PDB file of C-alpha atoms in Angstrom:
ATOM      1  CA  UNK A 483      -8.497 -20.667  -1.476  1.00 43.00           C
ATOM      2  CA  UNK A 484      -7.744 -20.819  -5.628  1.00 48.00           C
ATOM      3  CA  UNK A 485      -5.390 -18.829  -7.082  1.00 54.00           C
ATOM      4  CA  UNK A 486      -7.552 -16.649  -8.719  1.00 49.00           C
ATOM      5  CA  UNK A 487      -8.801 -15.626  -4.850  1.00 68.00           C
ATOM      6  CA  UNK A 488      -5.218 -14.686  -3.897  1.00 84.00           C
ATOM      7  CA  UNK A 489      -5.212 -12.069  -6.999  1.00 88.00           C
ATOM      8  CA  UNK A 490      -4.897  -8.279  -5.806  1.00 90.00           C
ATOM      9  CA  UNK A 491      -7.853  -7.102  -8.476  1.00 87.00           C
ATOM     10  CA  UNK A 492     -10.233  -9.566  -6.865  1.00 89.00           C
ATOM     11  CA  UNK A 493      -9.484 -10.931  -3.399  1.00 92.00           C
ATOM     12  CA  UNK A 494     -11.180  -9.768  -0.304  1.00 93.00           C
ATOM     13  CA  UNK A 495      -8.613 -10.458   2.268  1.00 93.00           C
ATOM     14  CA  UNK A 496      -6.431 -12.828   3.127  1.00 93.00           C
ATOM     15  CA  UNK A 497      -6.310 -16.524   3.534  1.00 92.00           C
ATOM     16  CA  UNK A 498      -6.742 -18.059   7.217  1.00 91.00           C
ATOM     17  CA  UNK A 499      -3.769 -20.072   6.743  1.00 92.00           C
ATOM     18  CA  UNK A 500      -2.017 -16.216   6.143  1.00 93.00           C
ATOM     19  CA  UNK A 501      -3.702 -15.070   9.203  1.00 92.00           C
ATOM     20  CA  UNK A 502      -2.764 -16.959  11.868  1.00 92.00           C
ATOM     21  CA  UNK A 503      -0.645 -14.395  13.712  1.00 94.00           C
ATOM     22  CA  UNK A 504      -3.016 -11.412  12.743  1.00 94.00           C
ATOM     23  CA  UNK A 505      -5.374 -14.031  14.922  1.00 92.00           C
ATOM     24  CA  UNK A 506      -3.253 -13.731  18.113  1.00 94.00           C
ATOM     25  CA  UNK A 507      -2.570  -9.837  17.262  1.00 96.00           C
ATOM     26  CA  UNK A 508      -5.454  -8.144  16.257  1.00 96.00           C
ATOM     27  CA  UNK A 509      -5.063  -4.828  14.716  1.00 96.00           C
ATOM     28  CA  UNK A 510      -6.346  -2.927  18.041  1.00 96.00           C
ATOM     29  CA  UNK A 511      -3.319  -4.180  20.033  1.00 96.00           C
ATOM     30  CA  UNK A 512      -0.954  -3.329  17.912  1.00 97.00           C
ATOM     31  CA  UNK A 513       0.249   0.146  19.319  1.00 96.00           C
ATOM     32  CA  UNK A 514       0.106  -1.513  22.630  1.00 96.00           C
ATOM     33  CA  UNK A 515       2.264  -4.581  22.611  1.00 97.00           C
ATOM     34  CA  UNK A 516       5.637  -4.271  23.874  1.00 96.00           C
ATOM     35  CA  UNK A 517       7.324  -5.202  20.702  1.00 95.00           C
ATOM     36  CA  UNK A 518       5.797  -2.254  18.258  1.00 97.00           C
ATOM     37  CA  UNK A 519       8.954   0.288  18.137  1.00 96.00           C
ATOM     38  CA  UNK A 520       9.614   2.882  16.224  1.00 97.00           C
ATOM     39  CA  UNK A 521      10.389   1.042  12.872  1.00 95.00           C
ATOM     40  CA  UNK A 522       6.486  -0.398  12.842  1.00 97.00           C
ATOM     41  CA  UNK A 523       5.103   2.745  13.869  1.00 97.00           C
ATOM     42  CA  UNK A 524       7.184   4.386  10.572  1.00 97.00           C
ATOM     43  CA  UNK A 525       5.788   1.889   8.048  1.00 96.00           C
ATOM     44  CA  UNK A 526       2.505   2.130   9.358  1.00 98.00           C
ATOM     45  CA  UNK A 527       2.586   5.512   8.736  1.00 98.00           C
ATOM     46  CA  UNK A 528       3.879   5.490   5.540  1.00 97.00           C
ATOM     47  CA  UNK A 529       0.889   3.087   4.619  1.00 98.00           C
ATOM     48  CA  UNK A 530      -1.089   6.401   6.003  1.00 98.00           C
ATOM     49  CA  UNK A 531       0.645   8.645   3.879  1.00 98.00           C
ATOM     50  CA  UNK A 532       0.411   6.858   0.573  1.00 98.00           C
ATOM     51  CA  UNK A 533      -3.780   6.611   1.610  1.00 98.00           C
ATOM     52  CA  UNK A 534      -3.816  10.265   2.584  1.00 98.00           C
ATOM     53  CA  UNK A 535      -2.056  11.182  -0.564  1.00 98.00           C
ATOM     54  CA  UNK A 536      -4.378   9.606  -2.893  1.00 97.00           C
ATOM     55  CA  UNK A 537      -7.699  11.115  -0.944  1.00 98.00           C
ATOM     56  CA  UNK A 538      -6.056  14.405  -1.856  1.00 98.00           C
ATOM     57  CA  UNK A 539      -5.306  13.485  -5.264  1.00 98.00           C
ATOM     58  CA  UNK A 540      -8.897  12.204  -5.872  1.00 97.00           C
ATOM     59  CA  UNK A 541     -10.129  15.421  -3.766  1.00 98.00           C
ATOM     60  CA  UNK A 542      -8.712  17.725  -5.908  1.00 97.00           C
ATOM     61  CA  UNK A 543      -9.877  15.614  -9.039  1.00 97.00           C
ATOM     62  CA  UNK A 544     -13.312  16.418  -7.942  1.00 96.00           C
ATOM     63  CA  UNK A 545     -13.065  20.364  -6.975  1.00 97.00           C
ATOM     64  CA  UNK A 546     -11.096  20.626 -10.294  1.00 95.00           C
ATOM     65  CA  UNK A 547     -14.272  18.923 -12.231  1.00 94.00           C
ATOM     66  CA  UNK A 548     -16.385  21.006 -10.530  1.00 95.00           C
ATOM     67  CA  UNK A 549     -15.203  24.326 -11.477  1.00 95.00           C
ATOM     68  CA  UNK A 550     -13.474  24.571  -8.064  1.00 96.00           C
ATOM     69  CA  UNK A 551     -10.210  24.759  -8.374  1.00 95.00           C
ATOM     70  CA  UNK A 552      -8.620  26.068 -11.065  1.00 94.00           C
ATOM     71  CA  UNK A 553      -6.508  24.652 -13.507  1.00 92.00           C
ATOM     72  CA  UNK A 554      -3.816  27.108 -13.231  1.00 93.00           C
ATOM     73  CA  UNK A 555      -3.689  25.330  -9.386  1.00 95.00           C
ATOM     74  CA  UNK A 556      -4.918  22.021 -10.155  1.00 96.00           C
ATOM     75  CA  UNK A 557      -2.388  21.019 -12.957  1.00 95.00           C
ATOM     76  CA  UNK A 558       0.720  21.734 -10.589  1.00 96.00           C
ATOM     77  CA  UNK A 559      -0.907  20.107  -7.604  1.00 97.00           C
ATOM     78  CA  UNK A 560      -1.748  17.117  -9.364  1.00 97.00           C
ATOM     79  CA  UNK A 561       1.846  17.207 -11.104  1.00 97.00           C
ATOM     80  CA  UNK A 562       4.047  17.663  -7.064  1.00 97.00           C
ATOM     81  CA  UNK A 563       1.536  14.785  -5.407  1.00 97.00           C
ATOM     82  CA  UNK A 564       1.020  12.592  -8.065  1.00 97.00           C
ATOM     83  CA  UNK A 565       5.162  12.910  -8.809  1.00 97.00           C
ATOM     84  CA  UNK A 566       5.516  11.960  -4.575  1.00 97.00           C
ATOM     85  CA  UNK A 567       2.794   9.399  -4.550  1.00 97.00           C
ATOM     86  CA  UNK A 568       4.816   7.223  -7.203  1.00 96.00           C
ATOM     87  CA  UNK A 569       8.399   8.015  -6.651  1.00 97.00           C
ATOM     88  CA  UNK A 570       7.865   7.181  -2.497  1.00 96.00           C
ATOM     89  CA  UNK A 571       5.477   3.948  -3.781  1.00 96.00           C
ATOM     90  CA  UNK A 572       8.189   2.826  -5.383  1.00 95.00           C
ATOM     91  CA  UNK A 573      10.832   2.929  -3.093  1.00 96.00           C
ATOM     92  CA  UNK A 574       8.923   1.554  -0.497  1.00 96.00           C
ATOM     93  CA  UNK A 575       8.071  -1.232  -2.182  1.00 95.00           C
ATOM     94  CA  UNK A 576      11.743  -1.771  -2.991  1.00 95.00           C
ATOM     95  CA  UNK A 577      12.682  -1.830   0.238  1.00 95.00           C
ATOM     96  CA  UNK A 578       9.990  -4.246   1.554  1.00 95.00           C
ATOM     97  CA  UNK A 579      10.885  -6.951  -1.690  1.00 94.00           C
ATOM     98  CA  UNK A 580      14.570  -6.193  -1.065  1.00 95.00           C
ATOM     99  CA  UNK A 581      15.152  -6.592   2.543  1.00 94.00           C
ATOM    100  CA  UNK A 582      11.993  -6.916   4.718  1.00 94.00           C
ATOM    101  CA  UNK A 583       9.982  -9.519   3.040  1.00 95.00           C
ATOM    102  CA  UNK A 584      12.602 -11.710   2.805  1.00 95.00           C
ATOM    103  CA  UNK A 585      13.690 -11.540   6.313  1.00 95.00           C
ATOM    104  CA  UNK A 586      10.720 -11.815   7.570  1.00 95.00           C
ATOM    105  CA  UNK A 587      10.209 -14.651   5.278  1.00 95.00           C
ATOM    106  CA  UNK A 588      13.146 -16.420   7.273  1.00 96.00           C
ATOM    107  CA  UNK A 589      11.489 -15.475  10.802  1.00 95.00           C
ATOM    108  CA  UNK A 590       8.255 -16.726   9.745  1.00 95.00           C
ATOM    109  CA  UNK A 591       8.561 -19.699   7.490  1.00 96.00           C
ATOM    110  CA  UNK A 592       5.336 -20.897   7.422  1.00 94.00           C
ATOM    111  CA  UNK A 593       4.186 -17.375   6.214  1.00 95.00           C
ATOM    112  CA  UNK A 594       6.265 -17.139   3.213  1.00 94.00           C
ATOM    113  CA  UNK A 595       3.853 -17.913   0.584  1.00 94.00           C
ATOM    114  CA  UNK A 596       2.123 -14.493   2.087  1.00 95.00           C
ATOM    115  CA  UNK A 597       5.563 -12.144   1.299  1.00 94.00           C
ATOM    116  CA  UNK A 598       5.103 -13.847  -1.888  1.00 93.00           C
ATOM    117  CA  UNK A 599       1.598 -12.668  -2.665  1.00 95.00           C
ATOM    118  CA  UNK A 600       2.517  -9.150  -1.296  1.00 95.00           C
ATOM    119  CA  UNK A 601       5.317  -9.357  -3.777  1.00 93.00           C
ATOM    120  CA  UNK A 602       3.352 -10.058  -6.461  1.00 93.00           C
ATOM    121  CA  UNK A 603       0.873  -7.372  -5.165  1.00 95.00           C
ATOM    122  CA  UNK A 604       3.504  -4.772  -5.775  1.00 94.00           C
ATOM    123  CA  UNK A 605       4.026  -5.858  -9.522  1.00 92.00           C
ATOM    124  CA  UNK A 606       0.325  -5.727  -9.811  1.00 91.00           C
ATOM    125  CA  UNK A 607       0.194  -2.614  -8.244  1.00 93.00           C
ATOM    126  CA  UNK A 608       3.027  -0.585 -10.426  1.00 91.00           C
ATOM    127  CA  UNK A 609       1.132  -1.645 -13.456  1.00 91.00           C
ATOM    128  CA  UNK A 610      -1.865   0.313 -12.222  1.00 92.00           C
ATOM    129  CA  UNK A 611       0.844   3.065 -11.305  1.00 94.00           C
ATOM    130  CA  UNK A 612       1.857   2.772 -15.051  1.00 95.00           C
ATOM    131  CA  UNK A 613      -1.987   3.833 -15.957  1.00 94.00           C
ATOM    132  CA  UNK A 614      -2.122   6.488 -13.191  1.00 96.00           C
ATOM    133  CA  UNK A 615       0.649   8.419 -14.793  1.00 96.00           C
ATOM    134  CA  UNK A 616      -0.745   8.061 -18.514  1.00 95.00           C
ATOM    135  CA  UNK A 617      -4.281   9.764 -16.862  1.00 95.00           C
ATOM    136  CA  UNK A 618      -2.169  12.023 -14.963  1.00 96.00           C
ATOM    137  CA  UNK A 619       0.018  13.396 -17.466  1.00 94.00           C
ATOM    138  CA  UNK A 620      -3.289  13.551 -20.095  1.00 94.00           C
ATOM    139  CA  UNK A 621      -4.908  15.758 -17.621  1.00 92.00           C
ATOM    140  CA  UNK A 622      -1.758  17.755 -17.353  1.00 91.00           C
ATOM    141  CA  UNK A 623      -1.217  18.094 -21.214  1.00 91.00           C
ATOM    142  CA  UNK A 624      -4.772  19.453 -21.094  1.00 86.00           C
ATOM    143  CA  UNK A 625      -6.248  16.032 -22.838  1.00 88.00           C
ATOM    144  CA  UNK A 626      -9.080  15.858 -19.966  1.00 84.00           C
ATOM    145  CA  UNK A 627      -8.889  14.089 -16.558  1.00 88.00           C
ATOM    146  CA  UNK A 628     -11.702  11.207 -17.881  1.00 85.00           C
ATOM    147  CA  UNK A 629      -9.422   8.737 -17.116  1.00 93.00           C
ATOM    148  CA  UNK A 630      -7.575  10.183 -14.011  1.00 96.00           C
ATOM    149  CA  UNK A 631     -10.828   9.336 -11.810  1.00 95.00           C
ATOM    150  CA  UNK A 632     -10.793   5.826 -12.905  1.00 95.00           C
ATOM    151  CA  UNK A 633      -7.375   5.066 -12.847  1.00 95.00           C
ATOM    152  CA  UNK A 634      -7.379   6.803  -8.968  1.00 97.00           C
ATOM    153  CA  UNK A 635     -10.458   4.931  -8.375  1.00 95.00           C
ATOM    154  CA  UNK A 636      -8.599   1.538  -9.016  1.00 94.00           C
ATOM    155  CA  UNK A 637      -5.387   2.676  -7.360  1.00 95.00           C
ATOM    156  CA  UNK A 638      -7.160   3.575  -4.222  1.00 96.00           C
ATOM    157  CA  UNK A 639      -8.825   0.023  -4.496  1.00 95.00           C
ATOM    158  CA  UNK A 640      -5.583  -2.020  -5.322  1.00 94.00           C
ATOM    159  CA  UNK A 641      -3.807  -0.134  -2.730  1.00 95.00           C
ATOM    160  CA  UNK A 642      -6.135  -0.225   0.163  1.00 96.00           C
ATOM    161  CA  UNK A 643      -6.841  -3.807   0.062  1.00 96.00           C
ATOM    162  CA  UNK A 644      -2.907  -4.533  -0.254  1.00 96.00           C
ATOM    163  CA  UNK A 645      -1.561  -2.498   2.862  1.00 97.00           C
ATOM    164  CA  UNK A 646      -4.733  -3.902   4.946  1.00 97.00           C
ATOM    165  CA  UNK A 647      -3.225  -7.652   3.641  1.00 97.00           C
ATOM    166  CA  UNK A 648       0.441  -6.410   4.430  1.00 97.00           C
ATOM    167  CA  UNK A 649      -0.312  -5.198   7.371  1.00 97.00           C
ATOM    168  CA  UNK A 650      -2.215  -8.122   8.714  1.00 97.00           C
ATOM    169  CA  UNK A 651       0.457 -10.415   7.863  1.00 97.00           C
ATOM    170  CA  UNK A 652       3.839  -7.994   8.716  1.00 97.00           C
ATOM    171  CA  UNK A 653       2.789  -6.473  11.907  1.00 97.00           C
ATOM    172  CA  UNK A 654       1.909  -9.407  13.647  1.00 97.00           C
ATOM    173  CA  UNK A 655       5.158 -11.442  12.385  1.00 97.00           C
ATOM    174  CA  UNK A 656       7.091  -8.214  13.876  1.00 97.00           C
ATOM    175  CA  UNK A 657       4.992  -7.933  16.867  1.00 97.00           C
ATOM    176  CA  UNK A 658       6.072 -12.476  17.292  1.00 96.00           C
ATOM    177  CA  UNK A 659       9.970 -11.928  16.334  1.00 96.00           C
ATOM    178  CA  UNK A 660      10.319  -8.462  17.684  1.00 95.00           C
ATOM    179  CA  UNK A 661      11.550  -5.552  15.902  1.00 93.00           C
ATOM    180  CA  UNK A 662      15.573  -6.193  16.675  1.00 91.00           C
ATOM    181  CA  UNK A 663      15.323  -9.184  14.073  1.00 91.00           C
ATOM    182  CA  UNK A 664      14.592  -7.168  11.285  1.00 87.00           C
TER     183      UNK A 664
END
């Protein structure tokens, strides 16, 4: 796989040579396996969260555009989730570069060029944050929301594809090392 394949804008998934442990634990055994705790089951839900957050937020986009819901409602709405969606984005991925990736790097050597691309991912990522908040505070200085829908469009894209990748390649490394190594 190029480079350019590995980029969060355009890739599909990730590499086989990423995926070898996603390979031995699928995605449906997860919840199963004797070595998803509590801490797995919390980021995995946090990767819910920050999905269910932006359906709302793109949601309410679309019953504000069409006439229902007004902008008396809409405008703080947008201002409280939009505020949560980036401040807990953030400090998630803080903690994953900070302290997760990189021990996980260390329990799964041969993986570390993934923690890498997820690292990248997240610089990637709170660029397209940057334009979310330019659309969001337009719409909430009464410019129009014409860029909001794109920019959540985008972020929804970005975002999905990178917690599917980080959870493909994390999960399984946790579900090999166990969660007492981390």
């Amino acid at each position: 796989m190029h480079q350019a394949d590995l980029d969060l804008t355009t890739r599909t998934g990730l590499p086989d040579t990423l995926r070898t442990l996603f390979a031995t634990h699928p995605r449906e055994g997860w919840a199963q396996h004797p070595e998803f705790g509590p801490l797995t089951q919390f980021w995995l839900e946090r990767h819910l969260g920050f999905r269910q957050i932006l359906g709302t937020l793109t949601a309410d986009l679309a019953e504000f555009q069409a006439g229902r819901l007004d902008p008396e409602a809409y405008a703080p709405r947008l201002s409280r989730l939009g505020g949560i969606f980036m401040q807990e984005l953030h400090m998630h991925h803080s903690i994953e570069d900070d302290v997760y990736f990189p021990k996980l790097a260390v329990l799964a050597p041969k993986l570390e060029r993934g923690f890498a691309l997820l690292d990248a991912d997240h610089h990637r990522l709170h660029d397209a944050l940057d334009g979310f908040a330019a659309a969001a505070n337009a719409a909430l200085c009464d410019e129009g929301v014409g860029s909001l829908g794109e920019s959540l469009e985008q972020m929804t894209a970005f975002l999905d594809r990178h917690l599917t990748d980080e959870e493909e390649l994390v999960v399984p490394v946790i579900l090999s090392v166990g969660e007492g190594r981390l």
